[in-house]
Tab-separated table of C-alpha atoms in Angstrom:
chain	number	residue	atom	x	y	z
A	416	MET	CA	16.324	15.955	55.717
A	417	ARG	CA	19.235	15.409	53.487
A	418	SER	CA	17.174	12.382	51.661
A	419	ALA	CA	14.362	15.052	51.151
A	420	ILE	CA	16.768	17.667	49.487
A	421	LEU	CA	18.329	14.908	47.283
A	422	LEU	CA	14.790	13.669	46.265
A	423	ILE	CA	13.444	17.164	45.475
A	424	THR	CA	16.783	17.779	43.537
A	425	MET	CA	16.298	14.504	41.591
A	426	LEU	CA	12.462	15.455	40.823
A	427	CYS	CA	13.500	19.161	39.812
A	428	SER	CA	16.245	17.333	37.603
A	429	CYS	CA	13.473	15.212	35.972
A	430	ASN	CA	11.305	17.965	35.349
A	431	LEU	CA	14.313	20.133	33.520
A	432	TYR	CA	15.000	16.636	31.452
A	433	ALA	CA	11.341	16.480	30.528
A	434	ASP	CA	11.314	20.028	29.319
A	435	ILE	CA	14.385	19.610	27.097
A	436	ASP	CA	12.832	16.335	25.743
A	437	LEU	CA	9.695	18.526	24.984
A	438	ALA	CA	11.277	20.959	23.174
A	439	GLU	CA	13.507	18.662	21.241
A	440	MET	CA	10.422	16.726	20.320
A	441	GLN	CA	8.851	19.651	19.097
A	442	LYS	CA	11.695	20.642	16.795
A	443	TYR	CA	11.398	16.932	15.215
A	444	GLU	CA	7.565	17.136	15.001
A	445	GLU	CA	7.851	20.667	13.315
A	446	PHE	CA	10.517	18.832	10.677
A	447	ASP	CA	7.847	16.050	10.113
A	448	SER	CA	5.487	18.582	9.120
A	449	TRP	CA	8.126	20.068	6.695
A	450	ILE	CA	8.894	16.521	5.292
A	451	TYR	CA	5.460	15.812	4.847
A	452	GLU	CA	4.822	19.008	2.449
A	453	ALA	CA	8.444	19.281	1.263
A	454	PHE	CA	7.363	17.764	-2.164
A	455	PRO	CA	6.034	20.777	-4.468
A	456	PHE	CA	2.601	19.293	-4.652
A	457	GLY	CA	2.124	18.612	-1.083
A	458	SER	CA	0.869	14.858	-0.406
A	459	PRO	CA	-1.469	13.939	-3.253
A	460	ALA	CA	-4.644	12.955	-1.327
A	461	THR	CA	-6.059	10.817	-4.390
A	462	GLU	CA	-4.740	8.312	-7.191
A	463	GLY	CA	-6.355	10.918	-9.497
A	464	LYS	CA	-4.148	13.682	-7.966
A	465	ILE	CA	-1.065	11.668	-8.138
A	466	ILE	CA	-1.662	10.614	-11.775
A	467	GLU	CA	-2.167	14.910	-12.685
A	468	LEU	CA	1.502	15.350	-11.306
A	469	GLY	CA	2.782	14.757	-14.815
A	470	LYS	CA	3.140	12.384	-17.775
A	471	LEU	CA	2.903	9.063	-16.421
A	472	ILE	CA	5.457	6.626	-17.435
A	473	GLU	CA	3.770	3.281	-15.818
A	474	SER	CA	2.452	2.368	-12.750
A	475	THR	CA	2.461	-1.163	-11.023
A	476	GLU	CA	0.269	-2.314	-8.304
A	477	GLU	CA	-0.127	-5.257	-6.121
A	478	GLU	CA	-2.178	-6.362	-3.369
A	479	TYR	CA	-1.785	-4.639	0.331
A	480	SER	CA	-3.598	-5.903	3.421
A	481	VAL	CA	-3.677	-4.342	6.883
A	482	GLY	CA	-5.735	-6.136	9.598
A	483	HIS	CA	-7.589	-2.928	10.677
A	484	ALA	CA	-8.372	-1.713	7.021
A	485	ALA	CA	-12.163	-0.628	6.376
A	486	ASN	CA	-11.769	-1.099	2.330
A	487	PRO	CA	-9.779	-3.233	0.187
A	488	LEU	CA	-6.115	-1.714	-0.513
A	489	LYS	CA	-3.232	-1.738	-3.402
A	490	SER	CA	0.277	-0.800	-3.124
A	491	VAL	CA	0.599	1.192	-6.356
A	492	THR	CA	3.930	2.786	-7.819
A	493	TYR	CA	3.723	5.429	-10.112
A	494	ARG	CA	6.554	6.499	-12.443
A	495	PHE	CA	6.917	9.979	-13.834
A	496	PRO	CA	10.103	11.480	-15.746
A	497	GLY	CA	12.464	12.153	-12.805
A	498	LEU	CA	10.044	10.903	-10.298
A	499	GLU	CA	8.615	7.871	-8.681
A	500	VAL	CA	5.550	7.948	-6.085
A	501	CYS	CA	4.472	4.981	-4.031
A	502	ALA	CA	1.288	4.876	-2.348
A	503	ILE	CA	-1.380	2.637	-0.150
A	504	VAL	CA	-4.699	3.253	-2.623
A	505	GLU	CA	-8.119	2.474	-1.350
A	506	GLN	CA	-9.853	0.547	-3.820
A	507	THR	CA	-13.236	2.393	-3.665
A	508	GLU	CA	-14.649	5.046	-5.747
A	509	THR	CA	-12.703	7.892	-4.593
A	510	LYS	CA	-9.422	6.045	-4.693
A	511	LYS	CA	-7.995	7.720	-1.723
A	512	ALA	CA	-4.254	7.402	-1.531
A	513	HIS	CA	-1.550	7.401	1.378
A	514	VAL	CA	1.580	8.398	-0.064
A	515	THR	CA	4.474	6.415	1.604
A	516	GLN	CA	7.521	7.596	-0.482
A	517	ILE	CA	8.322	10.094	-3.114
A	518	THR	CA	11.964	9.363	-5.106
A	519	ILE	CA	13.084	12.307	-6.905
A	520	SER	CA	15.808	11.762	-9.570
A	521	SER	CA	15.453	15.053	-11.648
A	522	SER	CA	16.208	18.780	-10.853
A	523	ASN	CA	12.624	19.450	-12.387
A	524	TRP	CA	11.135	18.502	-9.018
A	525	VAL	CA	12.401	21.117	-6.425
A	526	LEU	CA	11.787	20.797	-2.463
A	527	SER	CA	9.614	23.359	-1.006
A	528	ASN	CA	12.847	24.858	0.535
A	529	GLY	CA	14.679	24.947	-2.738
A	530	ILE	CA	16.867	22.075	-2.527
A	531	ALA	CA	17.092	20.102	-5.871
A	532	ILE	CA	19.118	17.376	-7.488
A	533	GLY	CA	22.436	18.563	-9.119
A	534	GLN	CA	22.998	20.891	-5.948
A	535	SER	CA	25.822	20.686	-3.510
A	536	LEU	CA	25.538	18.585	-0.428
A	537	SER	CA	26.326	22.168	1.543
A	538	VAL	CA	22.643	23.094	1.023
A	539	LEU	CA	21.525	20.525	3.622
A	540	SER	CA	23.277	22.770	6.269
A	541	LYS	CA	19.496	24.629	5.942
A	542	LEU	CA	17.880	21.858	7.602
A	543	PRO	CA	16.860	22.248	11.128
A	544	VAL	CA	18.083	18.878	12.147
A	545	SER	CA	21.110	16.783	11.912
A	546	PRO	CA	21.217	13.514	9.967
A	547	HIS	CA	21.776	10.063	11.409
A	548	GLU	CA	25.346	9.412	11.935
A	549	GLY	CA	27.301	8.497	8.742
A	550	THR	CA	24.272	9.223	6.510
A	551	LEU	CA	22.474	11.816	4.556
A	552	ASN	CA	19.110	10.508	6.074
A	553	TYR	CA	17.168	13.316	8.108
A	554	CYS	CA	14.230	12.357	10.235
A	555	GLY	CA	11.475	13.974	12.113
A	556	ALA	CA	9.434	12.164	14.699
A	557	ALA	CA	7.875	9.808	12.034
A	558	ASN	CA	8.911	10.815	8.457
A	559	CYS	CA	12.304	10.982	6.835
A	560	ILE	CA	14.234	12.554	3.894
A	561	GLU	CA	17.160	10.806	2.683
A	562	PHE	CA	19.742	12.636	0.260
A	563	GLN	CA	22.063	10.622	-2.127
A	564	ALA	CA	24.943	11.976	-3.579
A	565	LYS	CA	27.740	11.081	-5.944
A	566	GLY	CA	30.853	12.912	-4.752
A	567	ASN	CA	29.386	16.233	-3.167
A	568	ILE	CA	26.280	16.620	-5.609
A	569	ILE	CA	22.876	15.723	-4.592
A	570	ASN	CA	21.549	12.883	-7.324
A	571	ALA	CA	18.463	11.553	-5.557
A	572	ILE	CA	16.278	12.437	-2.783
A	573	LYS	CA	13.853	9.986	-1.220
A	574	VAL	CA	11.046	11.334	1.152
A	575	ASN	CA	9.710	8.626	3.400
A	576	LEU	CA	6.208	9.320	4.843
A	577	TYR	CA	4.283	7.484	7.429
A	578	ALA	CA	0.817	6.305	6.095
A	579	ASP	CA	-1.757	5.898	8.904
């Protein structure tokens, strides 16, 4: 009898733990979605949409291969004033782009929640998750956003996106 009660108590505890993990996971998945849409223009879906972001300074590309890719791919970096966008671009007529990283270095590019270069690090308190210990790197389930600072002022923002 004592064993049965202990077993039931352990099972109930496991169920409670799973509920807590589920709620925590949902928070990180929601933050993941916010990261994905944090850049003011969302995640551009084609090379043409990326180029439309502003005055293109330069782009560099290199071959990119993945074993399961249906089409040839290139890794392309697009540089604009105060902005760099890295994407895996399908080498097809539509040039579908999978944005993997966005680096912001100018206050001209503001995140969807108003966070921008030149602001105090205190604005990061509005983010719903905590940074990794000892860093300014905030992650959801798959995507991350990293802030760099000089003193107490944000001087770069790097959005890292999972590309499927």
